[in-house]
C-alpha cells in the first residue's frame, strides 16, 4: 500500500514569523469576493516556517526533498496554461530521505524584490505567494499561501493642472479644468467647468471614473473598460458664463495605482470622462487620463479638511487665504 502512495500522508502549513504583528489588506479574488491577506512592500524580508505534520504516527514518509518557494507571477485568463513568473526564489529545506515524526523547517527570503502591485482584474491576475512542496514519487504534497503587495510612491515632482477647451462649432463651447493630473488613492479631485457658449439644451452632466485594462500584445490585445464611479455635477440647463464646481472624493471607490506595461503583459489606466446629455438624449463626452498613485500611511486629516485645502489652492479665493500655510486653514474653509 505504501508503494502505491496510499500509506503515510502528511499535511503542510505555512506560518509567517511576524504573523501576529503584520498588517493585513483586503484584496479582491477572481470571484469578486474580498479577502484579507498579509501585506508586504518591496524590499521587505519574507520569513517563517513550514510545518510538516504526519497523519499516521510511527509510519515512514519517504520523500525526494522538501523546498519552499517565493513566486511572483502574472496569469492571463485567456492563456491560463502559461504562468509568467517575474520573481522565483527557492530554498531547499531537506534532502531526499524519510521521516517518522512531524517536522518544522525555518526559512527566510531576505529583502525580496517585489516590483509590482498585486492586482486582480477582468482578464489578468498578478499574484505573489509562498509554496511549500514535499516531493514524492507519485504525488507531491503542496501548500500555497498568497500575500498582497502594495507599491508606494512619493509625491510627484511635477503635477500640473489639466485645462482643456472642447465643443461643437457654433453650438457648444466649454472649458474644464482639474487642479492636478496625478492623484493619490485617497485624494480629492477639485475642478471647474465654464460654459462659454451654449446653444443646445443640456439637461444633465456627470463625470465618470473609467478604468481601462489592456492585456496582451500585438494582434492579441484586449481592452476592458470598467466604469468605477458616476458623479453627477449638474442637473438642468446651464447658461453662458455659468461656472460649475467639481469636488470628487476618491477614497470611497475601489481604485488601484496606475500600472503601465507591467512586465510587458498588461496595463491599467484611469480616465476622467466628462459627459453631457441634451434633451434629445444625445451624449457629448471628453476623456482625460489621470495618474493614480499610492502613498504611505500618514496622519490623516478629515476628508472635508482635504477638500477645503485642495479647493483653496485651486481657486485662489483671496491673497490672505493663499498666504496661510496649508496646515492652518481658516475655520470657515475647514468646515466647507
C-alpha positions as YAML, in Angstrom:
chain: A
units: angstrom
residues:
- id: 1
  name: UNK
  ca: [0.00, 0.00, 0.00]
- id: 2
  name: UNK
  ca: [2.84, 2.38, 0.85]
- id: 3
  name: UNK
  ca: [4.48, 1.68, -2.51]
- id: 4
  name: UNK
  ca: [1.40, 2.95, -4.37]
- id: 5
  name: UNK
  ca: [1.24, 6.09, -2.25]
- id: 6
  name: UNK
  ca: [-1.65, 5.07, -0.02]
- id: 7
  name: UNK
  ca: [0.39, 4.61, 3.16]
- id: 8
  name: UNK
  ca: [1.78, 7.56, 5.10]
- id: 9
  name: UNK
  ca: [0.43, 11.01, 4.21]
- id: 10
  name: UNK
  ca: [1.18, 14.48, 5.59]
- id: 11
  name: UNK
  ca: [-0.24, 17.96, 5.95]
- id: 12
  name: UNK
  ca: [1.76, 21.12, 5.27]
- id: 13
  name: UNK
  ca: [1.27, 24.52, 6.90]
- id: 14
  name: UNK
  ca: [2.98, 27.83, 6.15]
- id: 15
  name: UNK
  ca: [3.32, 30.29, 9.05]
- id: 16
  name: UNK
  ca: [4.94, 33.74, 8.79]
- id: 17
  name: UNK
  ca: [7.36, 34.67, 11.56]
- id: 18
  name: UNK
  ca: [5.63, 38.03, 12.10]
- id: 19
  name: UNK
  ca: [2.06, 36.82, 11.52]
- id: 20
  name: UNK
  ca: [0.76, 38.33, 14.78]
- id: 21
  name: UNK
  ca: [2.04, 41.84, 14.10]
- id: 22
  name: UNK
  ca: [1.94, 42.12, 10.30]
- id: 23
  name: UNK
  ca: [-0.84, 44.17, 8.78]
- id: 24
  name: UNK
  ca: [-3.46, 42.61, 6.54]
- id: 25
  name: UNK
  ca: [-5.06, 44.20, 3.47]
- id: 26
  name: UNK
  ca: [-8.27, 43.46, 1.65]
- id: 27
  name: UNK
  ca: [-7.88, 42.17, -1.89]
- id: 28
  name: UNK
  ca: [-10.42, 41.06, -4.46]
- id: 29
  name: UNK
  ca: [-10.41, 37.43, -5.57]
- id: 30
  name: UNK
  ca: [-11.24, 36.15, -9.06]
- id: 31
  name: UNK
  ca: [-14.79, 35.51, -7.85]
- id: 32
  name: UNK
  ca: [-15.16, 39.16, -6.87]
- id: 33
  name: UNK
  ca: [-15.07, 38.49, -3.12]
- id: 34
  name: UNK
  ca: [-12.88, 40.49, -0.76]
- id: 35
  name: UNK
  ca: [-10.49, 38.60, 1.48]
- id: 36
  name: UNK
  ca: [-7.72, 39.72, 3.81]
- id: 37
  name: UNK
  ca: [-4.10, 38.78, 3.15]
- id: 38
  name: UNK
  ca: [-0.79, 39.62, 4.82]
- id: 39
  name: UNK
  ca: [0.56, 42.89, 3.39]
- id: 40
  name: UNK
  ca: [4.14, 43.32, 2.16]
- id: 41
  name: UNK
  ca: [6.11, 46.06, 0.43]
- id: 42
  name: UNK
  ca: [9.03, 45.98, -1.99]
- id: 43
  name: UNK
  ca: [12.33, 45.05, -0.33]
- id: 44
  name: UNK
  ca: [10.82, 43.51, 2.79]
- id: 45
  name: UNK
  ca: [12.09, 40.16, 4.06]
- id: 46
  name: UNK
  ca: [9.67, 37.22, 3.94]
- id: 47
  name: UNK
  ca: [10.37, 34.65, 6.65]
- id: 48
  name: UNK
  ca: [8.55, 31.95, 8.54]
- id: 49
  name: UNK
  ca: [8.36, 28.21, 8.94]
- id: 50
  name: UNK
  ca: [6.97, 25.19, 7.16]
- id: 51
  name: UNK
  ca: [5.22, 22.73, 9.49]
- id: 52
  name: UNK
  ca: [5.05, 19.13, 8.29]
- id: 53
  name: UNK
  ca: [2.52, 17.04, 10.21]
- id: 54
  name: UNK
  ca: [2.36, 13.27, 9.67]
- id: 55
  name: UNK
  ca: [-1.16, 11.83, 9.68]
- id: 56
  name: UNK
  ca: [-0.07, 8.37, 10.87]
- id: 57
  name: UNK
  ca: [2.47, 8.46, 13.72]
- id: 58
  name: UNK
  ca: [5.31, 5.95, 13.60]
- id: 59
  name: UNK
  ca: [4.83, 5.30, 9.86]
- id: 60
  name: UNK
  ca: [7.58, 6.33, 7.48]
- id: 61
  name: UNK
  ca: [7.17, 9.16, 4.97]
- id: 62
  name: UNK
  ca: [9.62, 8.78, 2.12]
- id: 63
  name: UNK
  ca: [10.32, 11.90, 0.07]
- id: 64
  name: UNK
  ca: [12.58, 13.21, -2.67]
- id: 65
  name: UNK
  ca: [13.24, 16.55, -0.95]
- id: 66
  name: UNK
  ca: [11.40, 19.46, 0.64]
- id: 67
  name: UNK
  ca: [11.54, 23.04, -0.62]
- id: 68
  name: UNK
  ca: [9.82, 26.40, -0.19]
- id: 69
  name: UNK
  ca: [9.44, 28.97, -2.98]
- id: 70
  name: UNK
  ca: [8.55, 32.65, -3.17]
- id: 71
  name: UNK
  ca: [6.89, 33.38, -6.51]
- id: 72
  name: UNK
  ca: [5.53, 36.44, -8.27]
- id: 73
  name: UNK
  ca: [3.60, 35.63, -11.41]
- id: 74
  name: UNK
  ca: [1.18, 37.03, -13.97]
- id: 75
  name: UNK
  ca: [-1.68, 34.91, -15.25]
- id: 76
  name: UNK
  ca: [-3.64, 35.95, -18.33]
- id: 77
  name: UNK
  ca: [-7.11, 34.42, -18.18]
- id: 78
  name: UNK
  ca: [-7.23, 33.68, -21.90]
- id: 79
  name: UNK
  ca: [-3.91, 31.81, -21.59]
- id: 80
  name: UNK
  ca: [-4.30, 30.02, -18.28]
- id: 81
  name: UNK
  ca: [-1.87, 27.26, -19.16]
- id: 82
  name: UNK
  ca: [1.06, 29.68, -19.08]
- id: 83
  name: UNK
  ca: [2.12, 31.46, -15.90]
- id: 84
  name: UNK
  ca: [4.62, 34.26, -16.44]
- id: 85
  name: UNK
  ca: [6.95, 34.36, -13.42]
- id: 86
  name: UNK
  ca: [8.86, 37.58, -12.75]
- id: 87
  name: UNK
  ca: [10.08, 36.56, -9.26]
- id: 88
  name: UNK
  ca: [11.15, 32.99, -8.44]
- id: 89
  name: UNK
  ca: [13.17, 32.21, -5.31]
- id: 90
  name: UNK
  ca: [13.78, 28.71, -3.90]
- id: 91
  name: UNK
  ca: [15.06, 27.42, -0.56]
- id: 92
  name: UNK
  ca: [15.80, 23.71, -0.10]
- id: 93
  name: UNK
  ca: [14.69, 22.62, 3.37]
- id: 94
  name: UNK
  ca: [15.53, 18.91, 3.38]
- id: 95
  name: UNK
  ca: [17.41, 16.46, 1.18]
- id: 96
  name: UNK
  ca: [15.75, 13.23, -0.02]
- id: 97
  name: UNK
  ca: [15.11, 10.79, 2.82]
- id: 98
  name: UNK
  ca: [12.35, 9.75, 5.18]
- id: 99
  name: UNK
  ca: [10.54, 11.00, 8.28]
- id: 100
  name: UNK
  ca: [8.87, 9.07, 11.08]
- id: 101
  name: UNK
  ca: [7.65, 12.13, 13.00]
- id: 102
  name: UNK
  ca: [6.39, 15.64, 12.31]
- id: 103
  name: UNK
  ca: [8.95, 18.33, 11.47]
- id: 104
  name: UNK
  ca: [9.28, 22.13, 11.37]
- id: 105
  name: UNK
  ca: [11.58, 23.96, 8.93]
- id: 106
  name: UNK
  ca: [12.54, 27.64, 9.16]
- id: 107
  name: UNK
  ca: [13.03, 29.73, 6.03]
- id: 108
  name: UNK
  ca: [13.92, 33.32, 5.13]
- id: 109
  name: UNK
  ca: [13.91, 35.21, 1.84]
- id: 110
  name: UNK
  ca: [15.91, 38.37, 2.54]
- id: 111
  name: UNK
  ca: [14.99, 41.80, 1.12]
- id: 112
  name: UNK
  ca: [12.79, 40.34, -1.60]
- id: 113
  name: UNK
  ca: [12.25, 42.44, -4.71]
- id: 114
  name: UNK
  ca: [8.52, 42.88, -5.31]
- id: 115
  name: UNK
  ca: [8.40, 45.31, -8.23]
- id: 116
  name: UNK
  ca: [4.66, 45.34, -8.99]
- id: 117
  name: UNK
  ca: [1.43, 45.76, -7.05]
- id: 118
  name: UNK
  ca: [-0.88, 42.77, -6.57]
- id: 119
  name: UNK
  ca: [-3.78, 43.00, -8.99]
- id: 120
  name: UNK
  ca: [-6.89, 41.01, -9.88]
- id: 121
  name: UNK
  ca: [-8.68, 42.28, -12.97]
- id: 122
  name: UNK
  ca: [-11.13, 41.16, -15.60]
- id: 123
  name: UNK
  ca: [-8.55, 39.45, -17.82]
- id: 124
  name: UNK
  ca: [-5.39, 39.24, -15.75]
- id: 125
  name: UNK
  ca: [-4.13, 38.45, -12.27]
- id: 126
  name: UNK
  ca: [-0.79, 39.39, -10.70]
- id: 127
  name: UNK
  ca: [-0.14, 37.47, -7.51]
- id: 128
  name: UNK
  ca: [2.64, 36.74, -5.02]
- id: 129
  name: UNK
  ca: [2.64, 33.52, -3.00]
- id: 130
  name: UNK
  ca: [4.70, 31.12, -0.93]
- id: 131
  name: UNK
  ca: [4.65, 27.47, -1.95]
- id: 132
  name: UNK
  ca: [5.96, 24.57, 0.13]
- id: 133
  name: UNK
  ca: [6.46, 21.21, -1.60]
- id: 134
  name: UNK
  ca: [7.26, 17.73, -0.34]
- id: 135
  name: UNK
  ca: [8.41, 15.88, -3.47]
- id: 136
  name: UNK
  ca: [7.29, 12.23, -3.68]
- id: 137
  name: UNK
  ca: [7.46, 9.57, -6.38]
- id: 138
  name: UNK
  ca: [3.77, 9.62, -7.27]
- id: 139
  name: UNK
  ca: [2.01, 12.51, -5.57]
- id: 140
  name: UNK
  ca: [3.68, 15.65, -4.21]
- id: 141
  name: UNK
  ca: [2.33, 17.35, -1.08]
- id: 142
  name: UNK
  ca: [1.91, 21.05, -1.85]
- id: 143
  name: UNK
  ca: [0.73, 24.04, 0.20]
- id: 144
  name: UNK
  ca: [0.40, 27.62, -1.08]
- id: 145
  name: UNK
  ca: [-0.17, 30.90, 0.77]
- id: 146
  name: UNK
  ca: [-0.97, 34.14, -1.07]
- id: 147
  name: UNK
  ca: [0.22, 37.53, 0.13]
- id: 148
  name: UNK
  ca: [-0.60, 41.04, -1.10]
- id: 149
  name: UNK
  ca: [1.98, 43.60, -2.21]
- id: 150
  name: UNK
  ca: [1.37, 47.36, -2.32]
- id: 151
  name: UNK
  ca: [3.71, 49.68, -4.22]
- id: 152
  name: UNK
  ca: [4.24, 53.07, -2.60]
- id: 153
  name: UNK
  ca: [5.14, 56.27, -4.44]
- id: 154
  name: UNK
  ca: [6.43, 59.66, -3.42]
- id: 155
  name: UNK
  ca: [4.75, 62.96, -4.24]
- id: 156
  name: UNK
  ca: [5.20, 63.73, -7.95]
- id: 157
  name: UNK
  ca: [7.72, 66.49, -8.63]
- id: 158
  name: UNK
  ca: [5.59, 67.81, -11.49]
- id: 159
  name: UNK
  ca: [1.83, 67.81, -11.04]
- id: 160
  name: UNK
  ca: [0.41, 70.42, -13.34]
- id: 161
  name: UNK
  ca: [-3.28, 71.19, -13.64]
- id: 162
  name: UNK
  ca: [-5.35, 69.98, -16.59]
- id: 163
  name: UNK
  ca: [-7.06, 72.66, -18.67]
- id: 164
  name: UNK
  ca: [-8.87, 71.94, -21.92]
- id: 165
  name: UNK
  ca: [-11.42, 73.53, -24.20]
- id: 166
  name: UNK
  ca: [-13.93, 71.35, -26.02]
- id: 167
  name: UNK
  ca: [-17.06, 71.98, -28.01]
- id: 168
  name: UNK
  ca: [-19.15, 71.76, -31.14]
- id: 169
  name: UNK
  ca: [-18.80, 74.61, -33.60]
- id: 170
  name: UNK
  ca: [-21.46, 77.31, -33.12]
- id: 171
  name: UNK
  ca: [-23.38, 75.07, -30.66]
- id: 172
  name: UNK
  ca: [-21.38, 74.40, -27.53]
- id: 173
  name: UNK
  ca: [-18.10, 75.62, -26.14]
- id: 174
  name: UNK
  ca: [-16.95, 74.66, -22.65]
- id: 175
  name: UNK
  ca: [-13.69, 74.84, -20.77]
- id: 176
  name: UNK
  ca: [-12.86, 72.42, -17.98]
- id: 177
  name: UNK
  ca: [-10.05, 72.49, -15.50]
- id: 178
  name: UNK
  ca: [-8.83, 69.98, -12.89]
- id: 179
  name: UNK
  ca: [-6.43, 71.05, -10.17]
- id: 180
  name: UNK
  ca: [-3.94, 68.21, -10.77]
- id: 181
  name: UNK
  ca: [-3.08, 65.48, -13.25]
- id: 182
  name: UNK
  ca: [-1.82, 62.99, -10.62]
- id: 183
  name: UNK
  ca: [-3.85, 61.91, -7.59]
- id: 184
  name: UNK
  ca: [-3.18, 59.53, -4.74]
- id: 185
  name: UNK
  ca: [-5.84, 56.93, -3.97]
- id: 186
  name: UNK
  ca: [-7.36, 58.93, -1.06]
- id: 187
  name: UNK
  ca: [-7.17, 62.28, -2.84]
- id: 188
  name: UNK
  ca: [-9.86, 64.80, -3.78]
- id: 189
  name: UNK
  ca: [-10.35, 65.89, -7.39]
- id: 190
  name: UNK
  ca: [-11.17, 69.58, -7.46]
- id: 191
  name: UNK
  ca: [-12.09, 71.39, -10.65]
- id: 192
  name: UNK
  ca: [-14.36, 73.79, -12.52]
- id: 193
  name: UNK
  ca: [-16.32, 73.78, -15.75]
- id: 194
  name: UNK
  ca: [-17.00, 77.03, -17.60]
- id: 195
  name: UNK
  ca: [-19.74, 77.39, -20.22]
- id: 196
  name: UNK
  ca: [-18.51, 79.83, -22.86]
- id: 197
  name: UNK
  ca: [-21.21, 79.12, -25.47]
- id: 198
  name: UNK
  ca: [-24.45, 77.19, -25.00]
- id: 199
  name: UNK
  ca: [-26.88, 76.85, -27.94]
- id: 200
  name: UNK
  ca: [-28.11, 73.33, -27.24]
- id: 201
  name: UNK
  ca: [-30.40, 72.39, -24.39]
- id: 202
  name: UNK
  ca: [-28.29, 70.42, -21.92]
- id: 203
  name: UNK
  ca: [-30.22, 68.67, -19.17]
- id: 204
  name: UNK
  ca: [-27.57, 66.65, -17.34]
- id: 205
  name: UNK
  ca: [-23.83, 66.50, -16.77]
- id: 206
  name: UNK
  ca: [-21.69, 63.94, -14.98]
- id: 207
  name: UNK
  ca: [-18.09, 62.86, -14.51]
- id: 208
  name: UNK
  ca: [-17.23, 59.16, -14.74]
- id: 209
  name: UNK
  ca: [-14.08, 57.47, -13.49]
- id: 210
  name: UNK
  ca: [-13.18, 54.81, -16.05]
- id: 211
  name: UNK
  ca: [-10.62, 52.07, -15.55]
- id: 212
  name: UNK
  ca: [-9.15, 50.67, -18.76]
- id: 213
  name: UNK
  ca: [-7.38, 47.32, -18.52]
- id: 214
  name: UNK
  ca: [-5.23, 46.35, -21.50]
- id: 215
  name: UNK
  ca: [-3.80, 42.83, -21.79]
- id: 216
  name: UNK
  ca: [-1.75, 41.01, -24.40]
- id: 217
  name: UNK
  ca: [0.47, 42.24, -27.20]
- id: 218
  name: UNK
  ca: [0.31, 42.62, -30.98]
- id: 219
  name: UNK
  ca: [-2.85, 41.18, -32.54]
- id: 220
  name: UNK
  ca: [-3.90, 39.62, -29.22]
- id: 221
  name: UNK
  ca: [-4.65, 42.84, -27.36]
- id: 222
  name: UNK
  ca: [-7.79, 43.02, -25.23]
- id: 223
  name: UNK
  ca: [-9.28, 46.22, -23.79]
- id: 224
  name: UNK
  ca: [-11.75, 46.17, -20.92]
- id: 225
  name: UNK
  ca: [-13.40, 49.39, -19.75]
- id: 226
  name: UNK
  ca: [-14.98, 49.47, -16.32]
- id: 227
  name: UNK
  ca: [-16.91, 52.47, -15.02]
- id: 228
  name: UNK
  ca: [-15.79, 52.79, -11.40]
- id: 229
  name: UNK
  ca: [-17.90, 55.83, -10.49]
- id: 230
  name: UNK
  ca: [-20.56, 58.16, -11.85]
- id: 231
  name: UNK
  ca: [-20.64, 61.59, -10.26]
- id: 232
  name: UNK
  ca: [-23.45, 63.98, -11.18]
- id: 233
  name: UNK
  ca: [-22.23, 67.56, -11.31]
- id: 234
  name: UNK
  ca: [-25.21, 69.33, -12.89]
- id: 235
  name: UNK
  ca: [-28.92, 68.81, -13.43]
- id: 236
  name: UNK
  ca: [-30.70, 71.36, -15.58]
- id: 237
  name: UNK
  ca: [-29.84, 73.75, -18.40]
- id: 238
  name: UNK
  ca: [-26.73, 75.95, -17.96]
- id: 239
  name: UNK
  ca: [-26.37, 79.39, -19.49]
- id: 240
  name: UNK
  ca: [-23.43, 81.19, -20.98]
- id: 241
  name: UNK
  ca: [-20.96, 82.36, -18.34]
- id: 242
  name: UNK
  ca: [-22.02, 79.68, -15.84]
- id: 243
  name: UNK
  ca: [-19.31, 78.03, -13.75]
- id: 244
  name: UNK
  ca: [-19.85, 74.56, -12.24]
- id: 245
  name: UNK
  ca: [-17.56, 73.40, -9.40]
- id: 246
  name: UNK
  ca: [-16.31, 69.80, -9.17]
- id: 247
  name: UNK
  ca: [-15.29, 68.05, -5.98]
- id: 248
  name: UNK
  ca: [-14.87, 64.29, -6.21]
- id: 249
  name: UNK
  ca: [-13.58, 62.18, -3.30]
- id: 250
  name: UNK
  ca: [-11.60, 59.13, -4.44]
- id: 251
  name: UNK
  ca: [-11.41, 57.34, -1.10]
- id: 252
  name: UNK
  ca: [-14.82, 55.72, -1.48]
- id: 253
  name: UNK
  ca: [-14.01, 53.84, -4.68]
- id: 254
  name: UNK
  ca: [-12.09, 50.66, -5.43]
- id: 255
  name: UNK
  ca: [-9.05, 52.02, -7.20]
- id: 256
  name: UNK
  ca: [-5.52, 50.78, -7.82]
- id: 257
  name: UNK
  ca: [-2.44, 52.76, -8.80]
- id: 258
  name: UNK
  ca: [-1.95, 53.37, -12.50]
- id: 259
  name: UNK
  ca: [0.01, 50.39, -13.90]
- id: 260
  name: UNK
  ca: [1.83, 50.85, -17.20]
- id: 261
  name: UNK
  ca: [3.21, 47.99, -19.28]
- id: 262
  name: UNK
  ca: [3.65, 45.63, -16.33]
- id: 263
  name: UNK
  ca: [6.25, 43.05, -17.37]
- id: 264
  name: UNK
  ca: [5.11, 43.74, -20.96]
- id: 265
  name: UNK
  ca: [1.88, 41.85, -20.21]
- id: 266
  name: UNK
  ca: [-0.78, 44.36, -19.14]
- id: 267
  name: UNK
  ca: [-1.60, 47.96, -18.24]
- id: 268
  name: UNK
  ca: [-4.22, 49.65, -16.05]
- id: 269
  name: UNK
  ca: [-5.05, 53.29, -16.73]
- id: 270
  name: UNK
  ca: [-7.66, 55.68, -15.38]
- id: 271
  name: UNK
  ca: [-9.64, 58.38, -17.15]
- id: 272
  name: UNK
  ca: [-11.97, 61.17, -16.13]
- id: 273
  name: UNK
  ca: [-14.85, 61.14, -18.59]
- id: 274
  name: UNK
  ca: [-16.92, 64.34, -18.79]
- id: 275
  name: UNK
  ca: [-20.39, 63.52, -20.14]
- id: 276
  name: UNK
  ca: [-23.09, 65.96, -21.24]
- id: 277
  name: UNK
  ca: [-26.59, 64.81, -22.20]
- id: 278
  name: UNK
  ca: [-29.05, 67.04, -24.04]
- id: 279
  name: UNK
  ca: [-32.85, 66.95, -24.06]
- id: 280
  name: UNK
  ca: [-32.84, 64.63, -27.07]
- id: 281
  name: UNK
  ca: [-30.65, 62.13, -25.16]
- id: 282
  name: UNK
  ca: [-27.60, 62.82, -27.30]
- id: 283
  name: UNK
  ca: [-24.35, 62.36, -25.41]
- id: 284
  name: UNK
  ca: [-21.25, 64.52, -25.69]
- id: 285
  name: UNK
  ca: [-18.12, 63.46, -23.85]
- id: 286
  name: UNK
  ca: [-14.44, 64.18, -23.40]
- id: 287
  name: UNK
  ca: [-11.91, 61.88, -21.76]
- id: 288
  name: UNK
  ca: [-8.77, 62.89, -19.94]
- id: 289
  name: UNK
  ca: [-6.25, 60.46, -18.45]
- id: 290
  name: UNK
  ca: [-5.16, 60.96, -14.85]
- id: 291
  name: UNK
  ca: [-2.42, 59.12, -12.98]
- id: 292
  name: UNK
  ca: [-3.26, 57.42, -9.68]
- id: 293
  name: UNK
  ca: [-0.61, 56.50, -7.11]
- id: 294
  name: UNK
  ca: [-0.47, 55.03, -3.61]
- id: 295
  name: UNK
  ca: [1.17, 56.91, -0.79]
- id: 296
  name: UNK
  ca: [2.30, 55.60, 2.58]
- id: 297
  name: UNK
  ca: [0.15, 55.98, 5.67]
- id: 298
  name: UNK
  ca: [0.35, 59.38, 7.32]
- id: 299
  name: UNK
  ca: [-1.75, 61.13, 9.93]
- id: 300
  name: UNK
  ca: [-4.98, 61.52, 8.02]
- id: 301
  name: UNK
  ca: [-6.89, 64.77, 8.11]
- id: 302
  name: UNK
  ca: [-10.64, 64.76, 7.70]
- id: 303
  name: UNK
  ca: [-11.94, 64.49, 4.14]
- id: 304
  name: UNK
  ca: [-13.66, 67.86, 4.41]
- id: 305
  name: UNK
  ca: [-10.35, 69.35, 5.52]
- id: 306
  name: UNK
  ca: [-8.61, 67.83, 2.47]
- id: 307
  name: UNK
  ca: [-11.28, 69.18, 0.16]
- id: 308
  name: UNK
  ca: [-11.05, 72.64, 1.66]
- id: 309
  name: UNK
  ca: [-7.28, 72.77, 1.24]
- id: 310
  name: UNK
  ca: [-7.45, 71.49, -2.34]
- id: 311
  name: UNK
  ca: [-10.21, 73.95, -3.21]
- id: 312
  name: UNK
  ca: [-8.36, 76.80, -1.54]
- id: 313
  name: UNK
  ca: [-5.18, 76.14, -3.51]
- id: 314
  name: UNK
  ca: [-7.00, 75.66, -6.80]
- id: 315
  name: UNK
  ca: [-9.47, 78.54, -6.66]
- id: 316
  name: UNK
  ca: [-7.17, 81.09, -5.02]
- id: 317
  name: UNK
  ca: [-10.00, 82.62, -3.01]
- id: 318
  name: UNK
  ca: [-8.03, 85.52, -1.55]
- id: 319
  name: UNK
  ca: [-4.45, 86.62, -1.10]
- id: 320
  name: UNK
  ca: [-4.90, 86.41, 2.66]
- id: 321
  name: UNK
  ca: [-6.03, 82.79, 2.44]
- id: 322
  name: UNK
  ca: [-3.29, 81.92, -0.03]
- id: 323
  name: UNK
  ca: [-0.59, 83.25, 2.28]
- id: 324
  name: UNK
  ca: [-1.73, 80.94, 5.13]
- id: 325
  name: UNK
  ca: [0.17, 77.59, 5.31]
- id: 326
  name: UNK
  ca: [-1.94, 74.56, 4.23]
- id: 327
  name: UNK
  ca: [-1.71, 73.08, 7.73]
- id: 328
  name: UNK
  ca: [-3.53, 76.13, 9.16]
- id: 329
  name: UNK
  ca: [-6.68, 76.74, 7.10]
- id: 330
  name: UNK
  ca: [-9.22, 79.20, 8.30]
- id: 331
  name: UNK
  ca: [-12.13, 77.89, 10.35]
- id: 332
  name: UNK
  ca: [-14.58, 78.66, 7.59]
- id: 333
  name: UNK
  ca: [-12.57, 76.73, 5.00]
- id: 334
  name: UNK
  ca: [-12.18, 73.80, 7.38]
- id: 335
  name: UNK
  ca: [-15.98, 73.43, 7.57]
- id: 336
  name: UNK
  ca: [-16.69, 73.64, 3.85]
...
